[in-house]
CSV table of C-alpha atoms in Angstrom, one decimal:
chain,number,residue,atom,x,y,z
A,1,MET,CA,100.0,82.2,111.2
A,2,ARG,CA,103.9,82.9,112.0
A,3,PHE,CA,105.2,86.5,112.7
A,4,THR,CA,108.3,86.9,111.0
A,5,SER,CA,108.9,90.6,112.0
A,6,GLN,CA,107.5,93.2,114.1
A,7,THR,CA,108.6,97.2,114.1
A,8,SER,CA,106.8,100.2,115.7
A,9,SER,CA,106.8,104.0,114.9
A,10,ASP,CA,104.3,107.0,115.2
A,11,GLY,CA,102.0,104.8,117.3
A,12,VAL,CA,101.8,102.3,114.9
A,13,ILE,CA,102.9,98.4,115.0
A,14,GLU,CA,103.6,96.6,112.0
A,15,GLN,CA,103.8,93.1,111.8
A,16,LEU,CA,105.1,90.7,108.9
A,17,PHE,CA,103.7,87.5,109.0
A,18,THR,CA,103.1,84.3,106.7
A,19,LEU,CA,100.0,82.0,106.5
A,20,PRO,CA,100.3,78.3,105.4
A,21,PHE,CA,97.6,77.8,103.0
A,22,THR,CA,97.3,74.8,100.7
A,23,LEU,CA,100.8,73.8,99.5
A,24,GLY,CA,102.4,77.0,100.1
A,25,GLU,CA,102.4,80.1,102.2
A,26,ILE,CA,100.4,83.8,102.3
A,27,PRO,CA,102.7,86.3,102.9
A,28,GLY,CA,100.9,89.3,104.7
A,29,VAL,CA,101.4,92.4,106.9
A,30,LEU,CA,99.3,93.5,110.1
A,31,TRP,CA,99.2,97.2,111.2
A,32,THR,CA,97.5,97.8,114.6
A,33,PRO,CA,97.6,100.9,116.9
A,34,ASP,CA,100.2,100.7,119.8
A,35,GLY,CA,99.3,100.5,123.3
A,36,THR,CA,95.8,99.8,123.1
A,37,ALA,CA,94.4,95.9,123.9
A,38,GLY,CA,90.9,94.5,122.9
A,39,THR,CA,89.2,93.9,119.7
A,40,ARG,CA,88.9,96.4,117.1
A,41,PRO,CA,87.5,97.0,113.4
A,42,LEU,CA,89.5,95.5,110.8
A,43,ILE,CA,90.5,96.6,107.4
A,44,LEU,CA,91.4,94.1,104.7
A,45,MET,CA,93.7,96.1,102.0
A,46,GLY,CA,94.0,94.8,98.3
A,47,HIS,CA,96.7,96.4,96.3
A,48,GLY,CA,96.7,97.2,92.7
A,49,GLY,CA,97.9,95.3,89.8
A,50,GLY,CA,101.9,95.0,89.9
A,51,GLN,CA,101.9,96.3,93.4
A,52,HIS,CA,102.4,94.2,96.5
A,53,LYS,CA,101.3,94.4,100.1
A,54,LYS,CA,103.8,97.0,101.3
A,55,ALA,CA,103.4,99.6,98.2
A,56,PRO,CA,103.6,102.8,99.0
A,57,GLY,CA,100.0,103.9,98.7
A,58,ILE,CA,98.9,100.7,100.5
A,59,VAL,CA,101.4,101.4,103.7
A,60,ALA,CA,100.4,104.9,103.9
A,61,ARG,CA,96.6,104.3,104.2
A,62,ALA,CA,97.1,101.5,106.5
A,63,ARG,CA,99.2,103.8,109.0
A,64,ARG,CA,96.6,106.4,108.9
A,65,PHE,CA,93.5,104.0,109.2
A,66,ALA,CA,95.4,102.5,112.4
A,67,ALA,CA,96.7,105.7,113.9
A,68,GLU,CA,93.6,108.0,113.5
A,69,CYS,CA,90.9,105.3,113.6
A,70,GLY,CA,92.3,102.9,115.9
A,71,PHE,CA,91.6,99.9,113.3
A,72,ALA,CA,93.6,96.9,112.4
A,73,VAL,CA,94.8,96.7,109.3
A,74,ALA,CA,95.9,93.5,106.9
A,75,ALA,CA,97.6,93.4,103.7
A,76,ILE,CA,98.2,90.3,101.4
A,77,ASP,CA,100.5,89.8,98.5
A,78,ALA,CA,97.9,89.0,95.7
A,79,PRO,CA,98.8,85.8,93.8
A,80,ALA,CA,101.7,86.1,91.3
A,81,HIS,CA,102.6,89.6,93.4
A,82,GLY,CA,105.1,90.6,95.6
A,83,ASP,CA,106.8,87.5,97.3
A,84,ARG,CA,104.1,85.0,95.7
A,85,PRO,CA,105.5,82.5,93.0
A,86,ARG,CA,104.1,82.8,89.3
A,87,THR,CA,103.0,80.0,87.3
A,88,LYS,CA,103.6,79.3,83.7
A,89,GLU,CA,100.1,80.6,83.2
A,90,HIS,CA,100.5,83.9,85.3
A,91,ASN,CA,103.4,84.6,83.1
A,92,ARG,CA,101.8,83.9,79.7
A,93,LEU,CA,98.9,86.3,80.7
A,94,ILE,CA,101.4,88.8,81.9
A,95,GLY,CA,103.7,88.6,78.9
A,96,GLU,CA,100.9,89.1,76.5
A,97,MET,CA,99.3,92.1,78.6
A,98,ARG,CA,102.9,93.7,78.2
A,99,ASN,CA,103.0,92.6,74.6
A,100,ARG,CA,99.6,94.3,73.8
A,101,MET,CA,100.4,97.4,75.9
A,102,GLN,CA,103.2,97.9,73.8
A,103,THR,CA,101.8,97.6,70.6
A,104,GLY,CA,98.5,99.4,71.3
A,105,GLY,CA,96.3,96.4,71.1
A,106,ASP,CA,93.4,95.6,73.5
A,107,VAL,CA,94.6,94.9,76.7
A,108,ALA,CA,91.2,94.6,78.5
A,109,PRO,CA,90.3,91.1,77.6
A,110,VAL,CA,93.9,89.7,78.8
A,111,LEU,CA,93.1,91.7,82.2
A,112,ALA,CA,89.9,90.0,82.7
A,113,GLU,CA,91.3,86.9,82.2
A,114,PHE,CA,93.9,87.3,84.5
A,115,HIS,CA,92.0,89.0,87.0
A,116,THR,CA,89.3,86.0,87.1
A,117,LEU,CA,92.2,83.5,87.4
A,118,LEU,CA,93.7,85.1,90.0
A,119,ALA,CA,90.2,85.7,91.9
A,120,ASN,CA,89.4,81.8,91.9
A,121,GLN,CA,92.9,81.8,93.9
A,122,SER,CA,92.5,85.0,96.1
A,123,VAL,CA,88.9,84.6,97.3
A,124,PRO,CA,89.9,81.4,99.8
A,125,GLU,CA,93.0,82.8,100.6
A,126,TRP,CA,91.6,86.2,102.0
A,127,ARG,CA,88.8,84.1,104.0
A,128,ALA,CA,91.9,82.1,105.5
A,129,VAL,CA,93.6,85.1,106.6
A,130,LEU,CA,90.6,86.8,108.0
A,131,ASP,CA,89.9,83.5,110.2
A,132,ALA,CA,93.5,83.6,111.3
A,133,VAL,CA,93.8,87.5,112.0
A,134,GLN,CA,90.6,87.6,113.9
A,135,GLU,CA,91.8,85.1,116.2
A,136,LEU,CA,94.6,87.5,117.4
A,137,ASP,CA,93.8,89.0,120.9
A,138,HIS,CA,94.9,92.6,119.4
A,139,VAL,CA,92.3,92.2,116.6
A,140,GLY,CA,89.1,89.8,117.7
A,141,ALA,CA,86.3,89.3,116.2
A,142,TYR,CA,84.5,92.8,115.1
A,143,PRO,CA,83.2,94.1,111.9
A,144,VAL,CA,85.6,94.1,108.9
A,145,GLY,CA,85.9,96.9,106.1
A,146,TYR,CA,87.6,96.0,102.6
A,147,TRP,CA,89.4,98.6,100.6
A,148,GLY,CA,90.8,97.8,97.2
A,149,MET,CA,91.4,99.6,94.1
A,150,SER,CA,92.0,98.1,90.5
A,151,LEU,CA,93.4,94.5,90.8
A,152,GLY,CA,92.4,95.2,94.4
A,153,CYS,CA,88.7,95.8,93.7
A,154,GLY,CA,88.7,93.2,90.8
A,155,LEU,CA,89.5,90.6,93.5
A,156,GLY,CA,87.7,92.1,96.3
A,157,ILE,CA,84.3,91.9,95.0
A,158,PRO,CA,84.0,88.4,94.6
A,159,PHE,CA,85.4,88.3,98.0
A,160,ILE,CA,83.2,90.6,99.6
A,161,ALA,CA,79.8,89.0,98.1
A,162,ALA,CA,81.0,85.5,99.5
A,163,GLU,CA,82.2,86.8,103.0
A,164,PRO,CA,79.5,88.2,105.5
A,165,ARG,CA,81.8,89.6,107.8
A,166,ILE,CA,82.7,92.1,105.3
A,167,ARG,CA,80.4,95.3,106.4
A,168,ALA,CA,81.7,98.1,104.0
A,169,ALA,CA,83.8,98.6,101.2
A,170,VAL,CA,86.0,101.4,99.6
A,171,LEU,CA,86.1,100.1,95.8
A,172,GLY,CA,87.2,101.8,92.6
A,173,LEU,CA,89.5,102.0,89.8
A,174,ASN,CA,87.8,99.1,88.0
A,175,GLY,CA,85.2,98.1,85.5
A,176,ALA,CA,82.3,95.7,85.0
A,177,GLU,CA,84.4,93.2,82.6
A,178,THR,CA,85.5,90.6,85.3
A,179,SER,CA,83.2,90.6,88.4
A,180,ALA,CA,79.5,91.4,87.2
A,181,GLU,CA,78.0,88.9,88.6
A,182,ALA,CA,79.5,89.0,92.3
A,183,ALA,CA,78.9,92.7,92.1
A,184,ALA,CA,75.1,92.1,91.8
A,185,GLN,CA,75.6,90.3,95.0
A,186,ILE,CA,77.5,92.9,97.1
A,187,THR,CA,74.5,94.5,99.5
A,188,VAL,CA,77.0,96.3,102.1
A,189,PRO,CA,77.6,100.0,101.8
A,190,VAL,CA,80.0,100.9,99.1
A,191,GLU,CA,82.1,103.9,98.5
A,192,PHE,CA,83.3,103.9,94.7
A,193,LEU,CA,86.0,105.8,93.3
A,194,VAL,CA,86.4,106.6,89.6
A,195,GLN,CA,89.1,108.4,87.8
A,196,TRP,CA,87.5,110.8,85.3
A,197,ASP,CA,90.5,110.6,82.7
A,198,ASP,CA,91.3,107.0,83.5
A,199,GLU,CA,93.7,105.7,80.9
A,200,ARG,CA,93.2,102.2,81.6
A,201,VAL,CA,89.2,101.7,82.8
A,202,PRO,CA,87.0,103.3,80.1
A,203,ARG,CA,84.4,105.6,82.0
A,204,ALA,CA,81.5,103.7,81.1
A,205,ALA,CA,82.8,100.3,82.5
A,206,SER,CA,83.4,102.2,85.7
A,207,LEU,CA,80.1,103.8,85.9
A,208,ALA,CA,78.2,100.0,84.7
A,209,LEU,CA,80.3,98.5,87.8
A,210,PHE,CA,78.9,101.3,90.2
A,211,ASP,CA,75.3,100.5,88.8
A,212,LEU,CA,75.6,96.9,89.6
A,213,PHE,CA,76.2,96.8,93.4
A,214,ALA,CA,72.7,95.9,94.9
A,215,SER,CA,73.8,98.3,97.7
A,216,ALA,CA,71.1,100.5,99.3
A,217,GLU,CA,74.0,102.8,100.4
A,218,LYS,CA,76.6,103.2,97.5
A,219,THR,CA,78.1,106.5,96.6
A,220,LEU,CA,80.4,106.9,93.6
A,221,HIS,CA,83.5,109.6,93.7
A,222,ALA,CA,84.6,111.0,90.6
A,223,ASN,CA,87.7,113.0,90.4
A,224,PRO,CA,90.0,114.4,87.2
A,225,GLY,CA,93.0,112.7,86.5
A,226,LYS,CA,94.6,109.2,85.3
A,227,HIS,CA,94.3,105.9,86.9
A,228,ALA,CA,97.1,106.5,89.4
A,229,GLU,CA,96.0,110.1,90.5
A,230,VAL,CA,93.2,109.7,93.1
A,231,PRO,CA,93.7,112.8,95.1
A,232,MET,CA,94.5,112.3,98.8
A,233,PHE,CA,91.4,113.5,100.0
A,234,GLU,CA,89.9,110.6,99.2
A,235,LEU,CA,91.6,109.0,102.1
A,236,ASP,CA,90.1,111.2,104.4
A,237,SER,CA,86.8,110.7,103.0
A,238,SER,CA,87.5,106.6,103.4
A,239,LEU,CA,88.7,107.1,106.9
A,240,ARG,CA,85.2,108.7,107.6
A,241,PHE,CA,83.5,106.1,105.3
A,242,PHE,CA,84.9,103.0,107.5
A,243,THR,CA,84.1,105.2,110.5
A,244,ARG,CA,80.7,105.8,110.0
A,245,HIS,CA,80.0,101.8,109.1
A,246,LEU,CA,82.2,99.8,111.3
A,247,SER,CA,82.7,101.6,114.6
B,1,MET,CA,70.0,146.7,104.1
B,2,ARG,CA,67.5,146.6,106.8
B,3,PHE,CA,67.1,143.9,109.6
B,4,THR,CA,63.4,142.9,110.2
B,5,SER,CA,63.7,140.5,112.8
B,6,GLN,CA,66.1,138.9,115.1
B,7,THR,CA,66.2,135.3,116.7
B,8,SER,CA,68.7,133.0,118.5
B,9,SER,CA,68.4,129.2,119.2
B,10,ASP,CA,71.0,126.4,120.0
B,11,GLY,CA,73.9,129.0,119.3
B,12,VAL,CA,73.1,130.2,116.2
B,13,ILE,CA,71.7,133.9,115.1
B,14,GLU,CA,69.1,134.2,112.4
B,15,GLN,CA,68.2,137.5,110.9
B,16,LEU,CA,65.9,138.3,108.5
B,17,PHE,CA,66.6,141.3,106.0
B,18,THR,CA,65.8,143.1,102.9
B,19,LEU,CA,67.7,144.8,100.6
B,20,PRO,CA,66.7,147.7,98.1
B,21,PHE,CA,67.5,146.8,94.8
B,22,THR,CA,66.8,148.6,91.5
B,23,LEU,CA,62.8,148.9,91.6
B,24,GLY,CA,62.1,146.4,94.7
B,25,GLU,CA,63.6,144.5,97.2
B,26,ILE,CA,65.4,141.5,97.9
B,27,PRO,CA,64.2,139.5,101.1
B,28,GLY,CA,67.0,137.6,102.8
B,29,VAL,CA,68.1,135.6,105.6
B,30,LEU,CA,71.2,135.7,107.4
B,31,TRP,CA,72.7,133.0,109.9
B,32,THR,CA,75.8,133.7,112.2
B,33,PRO,CA,77.0,131.8,115.0
B,34,ASP,CA,76.0,133.4,118.6
B,35,GLY,CA,78.7,135.0,120.8
B,36,THR,CA,81.8,135.3,118.4
B,37,ALA,CA,82.8,138.4,117.1
B,38,GLY,CA,85.2,138.9,113.8
B,39,THR,CA,85.4,138.0,110.0
B,40,ARG,CA,84.2,134.8,109.1
B,41,PRO,CA,83.9,132.7,105.8
B,42,LEU,CA,80.6,133.5,104.4
B,43,ILE,CA,78.2,130.4,102.6
B,44,LEU,CA,75.8,131.8,100.1
B,45,MET,CA,72.7,129.2,99.6
B,46,GLY,CA,70.8,129.1,96.4
B,47,HIS,CA,67.6,127.1,96.9
B,48,GLY,CA,65.7,124.9,94.7
B,49,GLY,CA,62.8,125.7,92.3
B,50,GLY,CA,59.5,126.1,93.7
B,51,GLN,CA,61.5,126.6,97.4
B,52,HIS,CA,62.5,129.9,99.1
B,53,LYS,CA,65.2,131.3,101.6
B,54,LYS,CA,63.6,129.2,104.5
B,55,ALA,CA,62.8,126.0,103.1
B,56,PRO,CA,63.6,123.2,105.2
B,57,GLY,CA,66.4,121.7,103.6
B,58,ILE,CA,68.3,125.5,103.4
B,59,VAL,CA,67.7,126.0,107.1
B,60,ALA,CA,69.1,122.5,108.3
B,61,ARG,CA,72.3,122.9,106.5
B,62,ALA,CA,72.8,126.3,107.4
B,63,ARG,CA,72.3,126.2,111.0
B,64,ARG,CA,75.4,123.3,110.9
B,65,PHE,CA,77.6,125.5,108.8
B,66,ALA,CA,77.2,128.2,111.5
B,67,ALA,CA,77.3,126.2,114.5
B,68,GLU,CA,79.7,123.4,113.6
B,69,CYS,CA,82.0,125.7,111.3
B,70,GLY,CA,81.9,129.3,112.6
B,71,PHE,CA,80.4,130.3,109.3
B,72,ALA,CA,78.1,133.2,108.2
B,73,VAL,CA,75.5,131.8,105.9
B,74,ALA,CA,73.2,133.8,103.7
B,75,ALA,CA,70.0,132.7,102.0
B,76,ILE,CA,67.9,135.0,99.6
B,77,ASP,CA,64.5,134.2,97.8
B,78,ALA,CA,65.3,133.8,93.9
B,79,PRO,CA,63.2,135.6,91.5
B,80,ALA,CA,59.6,134.8,91.6
B,81,HIS,CA,60.0,132.9,94.5
B,82,GLY,CA,59.1,133.0,98.2
B,83,ASP,CA,58.0,136.6,98.8
B,84,ARG,CA,59.3,137.9,95.5
B,85,PRO,CA,56.5,139.2,92.9
B,86,ARG,CA,55.8,137.3,89.9
B,87,THR,CA,55.8,139.0,86.3
B,88,LYS,CA,53.4,137.8,83.5
B,89,GLU,CA,56.5,136.0,81.9
B,90,HIS,CA,57.6,134.1,85.1
B,91,ASN,CA,53.6,133.1,85.3
B,92,ARG,CA,53.4,131.9,81.9
B,93,LEU,CA,56.6,129.5,82.2
B,94,ILE,CA,55.4,128.4,85.1
B,95,GLY,CA,51.8,127.6,83.9
B,96,GLU,CA,53.5,125.9,81.0
B,97,MET,CA,56.0,123.8,83.0
B,98,ARG,CA,52.7,122.6,85.2
B,99,ASN,CA,50.8,121.4,82.1
B,100,ARG,CA,53.7,119.7,80.6
B,101,MET,CA,54.3,117.8,83.8
B,102,GLN,CA,50.7,117.0,83.9
B,103,THR,CA,50.5,116.0,80.3
B,104,GLY,CA,53.5,114.1,80.1
B,105,GLY,CA,55.3,116.8,77.8
B,106,ASP,CA,59.0,117.5,77.6
B,107,VAL,CA,59.6,119.7,80.7
B,108,ALA,CA,63.4,120.4,79.9
B,109,PRO,CA,63.4,123.5,77.3
B,110,VAL,CA,60.8,125.6,79.3
B,111,LEU,CA,62.3,124.9,82.2
B,112,ALA,CA,65.8,126.0,81.0
B,113,GLU,CA,64.2,129.0,79.4
B,114,PHE,CA,63.0,129.7,83.1
B,115,HIS,CA,66.2,129.5,84.4
B,116,THR,CA,68.0,131.7,81.8
B,117,LEU,CA,65.6,134.1,82.3
B,118,LEU,CA,65.9,133.9,86.4
B,119,ALA,CA,69.8,134.3,86.2
B,120,ASN,CA,69.9,137.4,84.2
B,121,GLN,CA,68.2,138.6,87.4
B,122,SER,CA,69.7,136.7,90.1
B,123,VAL,CA,73.5,137.1,89.2
B,124,PRO,CA,73.3,141.1,89.9
B,125,GLU,CA,71.1,140.6,93.2
B,126,TRP,CA,73.6,137.9,94.7
B,127,ARG,CA,76.3,140.5,94.0
B,128,ALA,CA,74.3,143.2,95.7
B,129,VAL,CA,73.7,141.1,98.6
B,130,LEU,CA,77.1,139.8,99.0
B,131,ASP,CA,78.6,143.3,98.6
B,132,ALA,CA,76.0,144.2,101.7
B,133,VAL,CA,76.6,141.3,103.9
B,134,GLN,CA,80.5,141.4,104.0
B,135,GLU,CA,80.3,145.3,105.5
B,136,LEU,CA,78.5,143.9,108.4
B,137,ASP,CA,81.1,143.6,111.4
B,138,HIS,CA,80.1,140.1,112.2
B,139,VAL,CA,80.7,138.6,108.4
B,140,GLY,CA,83.3,140.9,107.1
B,141,ALA,CA,85.4,140.5,103.7
B,142,TYR,CA,86.5,136.9,103.9
B,143,PRO,CA,86.4,133.9,101.5
B,144,VAL,CA,83.2,132.9,100.3
B,145,GLY,CA,81.4,129.5,99.4
B,146,TYR,CA,78.4,129.0,97.2
B,147,TRP,CA,75.8,126.2,97.9
B,148,GLY,CA,73.2,125.5,95.3
B,149,MET,CA,71.3,122.5,94.0
B,150,SER,CA,68.8,122.1,91.1
B,151,LEU,CA,67.8,125.9,90.6
B,152,GLY,CA,70.3,127.0,93.0
B,153,CYS,CA,72.8,125.2,90.9
B,154,GLY,CA,71.5,126.6,87.6
B,155,LEU,CA,71.6,130.4,89.2
B,156,GLY,CA,74.7,129.6,91.2
B,157,ILE,CA,77.1,128.9,88.2
B,158,PRO,CA,76.8,132.2,86.2
B,159,PHE,CA,76.9,133.8,89.5
B,160,ILE,CA,80.1,131.7,90.5
B,161,ALA,CA,81.6,132.4,86.8
B,162,ALA,CA,81.4,136.3,87.4
B,163,GLU,CA,82.5,136.8,90.8
B,164,PRO,CA,85.5,136.3,92.2
B,165,ARG,CA,85.1,136.4,95.6
B,166,ILE,CA,83.4,133.0,95.5
B,167,ARG,CA,86.6,130.6,96.2
B,168,ALA,CA,84.6,127.1,96.4
B,169,ALA,CA,81.2,125.8,95.3
B,170,VAL,CA,78.8,123.0,96.1
B,171,LEU,CA,76.6,122.3,93.2
B,172,GLY,CA,74.4,119.5,91.8
B,173,LEU,CA,70.9,118.2,90.8
B,174,ASN,CA,71.0,120.2,87.5
B,175,GLY,CA,72.2,119.2,84.1
B,176,ALA,CA,74.4,121.4,81.5
B,177,GLU,CA,71.5,122.9,79.5
B,178,THR,CA,71.1,126.2,80.9
B,179,SER,CA,74.5,127.2,81.9
B,180,ALA,CA,76.9,125.6,79.7
B,181,GLU,CA,78.9,128.7,78.9
B,182,ALA,CA,79.5,129.8,82.4
B,183,ALA,CA,80.1,126.3,83.9
B,184,ALA,CA,83.3,126.4,81.5
B,185,GLN,CA,84.4,129.6,83.2
B,186,ILE,CA,84.5,128.1,86.7
B,187,THR,CA,87.9,127.4,88.2
B,188,VAL,CA,87.2,127.2,91.9
B,189,PRO,CA,86.9,123.9,93.8
B,190,VAL,CA,83.7,122.3,93.1
B,191,GLU,CA,81.8,119.4,94.9
B,192,PHE,CA,79.1,118.3,92.3
B,193,LEU,CA,76.0,116.1,93.7
B,194,VAL,CA,74.1,113.9,91.3
B,195,GLN,CA,71.2,111.8,92.1
B,196,TRP,CA,71.8,108.5,90.0
B,197,ASP,CA,68.0,107.9,89.7
B,198,ASP,CA,66.9,111.7,89.3
B,199,GLU,CA,63.6,111.8,87.6
B,200,ARG,CA,64.3,115.3,86.4
B,201,VAL,CA,67.7,115.4,85.3
B,202,PRO,CA,69.1,113.1,82.9
B,203,ARG,CA,72.1,111.4,83.9
B,204,ALA,CA,74.1,112.2,80.9
B,205,ALA,CA,72.9,115.6,81.3
B,206,SER,CA,74.5,115.7,84.9
B,207,LEU,CA,77.8,114.0,83.8
B,208,ALA,CA,78.3,116.6,80.8
B,209,LEU,CA,77.9,119.5,83.4
B,210,PHE,CA,80.5,118.1,85.7
B,211,ASP,CA,82.8,117.5,82.4
B,212,LEU,CA,82.3,121.2,81.7
B,213,PHE,CA,83.9,122.8,85.1
B,214,ALA,CA,87.4,124.3,84.2
B,215,SER,CA,88.2,123.4,88.0
B,216,ALA,CA,91.6,121.7,88.7
B,217,GLU,CA,89.8,120.2,91.6
B,218,LYS,CA,86.4,119.1,91.0
B,219,THR,CA,84.8,116.0,92.5
B,220,LEU,CA,81.4,114.4,91.7
B,221,HIS,CA,79.6,112.8,94.4
B,222,ALA,CA,76.8,110.1,93.0
B,223,ASN,CA,74.4,108.6,95.2
B,224,PRO,CA,70.8,106.4,94.5
B,225,GLY,CA,67.9,107.8,95.0
B,226,LYS,CA,65.6,110.5,93.4
B,227,HIS,CA,66.0,114.3,92.9
B,228,ALA,CA,65.2,115.0,96.0
B,229,GLU,CA,66.6,112.2,98.0
B,230,VAL,CA,70.1,113.2,98.5
B,231,PRO,CA,71.6,111.5,101.5
B,232,MET,CA,72.4,113.4,104.7
B,233,PHE,CA,76.1,112.1,104.7
B,234,GLU,CA,76.6,114.3,101.7
B,235,LEU,CA,76.1,117.6,104.4
B,236,ASP,CA,78.8,116.1,106.2
B,237,SER,CA,81.3,116.4,103.0
B,238,SER,CA,80.0,119.7,102.2
B,239,LEU,CA,80.8,121.0,105.7
B,240,ARG,CA,84.5,119.4,105.2
B,241,PHE,CA,84.9,120.6,101.5
B,242,PHE,CA,84.0,124.2,102.6
B,243,THR,CA,86.2,123.9,105.7
B,244,ARG,CA,89.2,122.9,103.5
B,245,HIS,CA,88.7,125.4,101.0
B,246,LEU,CA,87.7,128.5,102.9
B,247,SER,CA,89.0,128.2,106.4
């Protein structure tokens, strides 16, 4: 794991890193509260489709997790996103999705194929990042949470199902198409966000995914509005959810 | 308004009262934080069917609203509940509901008829109680919230629709059968609780009621479990919801 830059503002240190993995590198970012040593809960954040590790919604949440809760937070570019290379297969599926969006075709099956392709790559990458980050003196081995919406939910579900270090998850804006089998293996507490007027994820698919989680404690929060219009008070709720389950 | 008893414990004063109304009296209870003068937000709490103004779930929540948020809280016995008399019509409908529960019949239409009957009586009663309580020196005229589950939701919806002093509501455990028209007139922020495995309220009826509220801010919280198994962390959420909207 190699740190390439470090900045500090408003009590939060932000470190960009790259982690060598198989034939390439995983680019990531780590936020930690400034001036406090020792181990702490870690939140792994999975960005949405078309976004990247420093998308505004990721940065804003990560800084609050670090500043208000004292958590460490890590985000990485998902495969084919941000600074990651795209394969021919990535480009073919992205082109097909764009084409169907423009012509009013059915995007869902192509999106499901894309998510499945990325998840096969993403799960071992997240495990490698978690191994590396937990070895850092200012993070350490402590209970871990996962936060991911949309693509970050789709890639997070098989990761959470496979990774016992994850103890709680905030997920949402995704349906049951791609990750049904893994969802049914998740037993940790889940807070699941649904946008009631989501133009990308059918309401029934969201409710079906919530149904699948095997968690004894799972709570669904639905709010009016489109895919990208999650209200900011849900961030307050996420903060409290992780504090309750990781601290 | 006549106070009949006063006790104080753990920083909360509990006062029982009766309010003369038309031909009878409304029995109620008022909780306020001990030792702080002046006006404060008021929460009106509507109990569930078969319960009363001092049911354990009401008292536990009221005391936390008063102690932790500094709110005043009032609850009354709904018509035909607690210390209130029952008419022949009340008894007929209650008997019919019990009968259908025992024989596996369809309770929903009888319950809807019972709720409608009680709501006609309950709305003017709640308004009289609100008038009286807001005249007290230790409550005063300040924004008001309404909390009600099950019957307390069914009776609360027409009250909130009719009463502009109510600025925020936590509702739930009820479907769209009895209160659809009034629900569509509600525009204040609503936090709406659904039990995912509710044995009394069909999931689709709950979601349909949530859909009806005209509020720009409405949020649905669904949790696994039966009708009476709302998790306690939802009380924390209610506290924050009312604090956000009334303080």
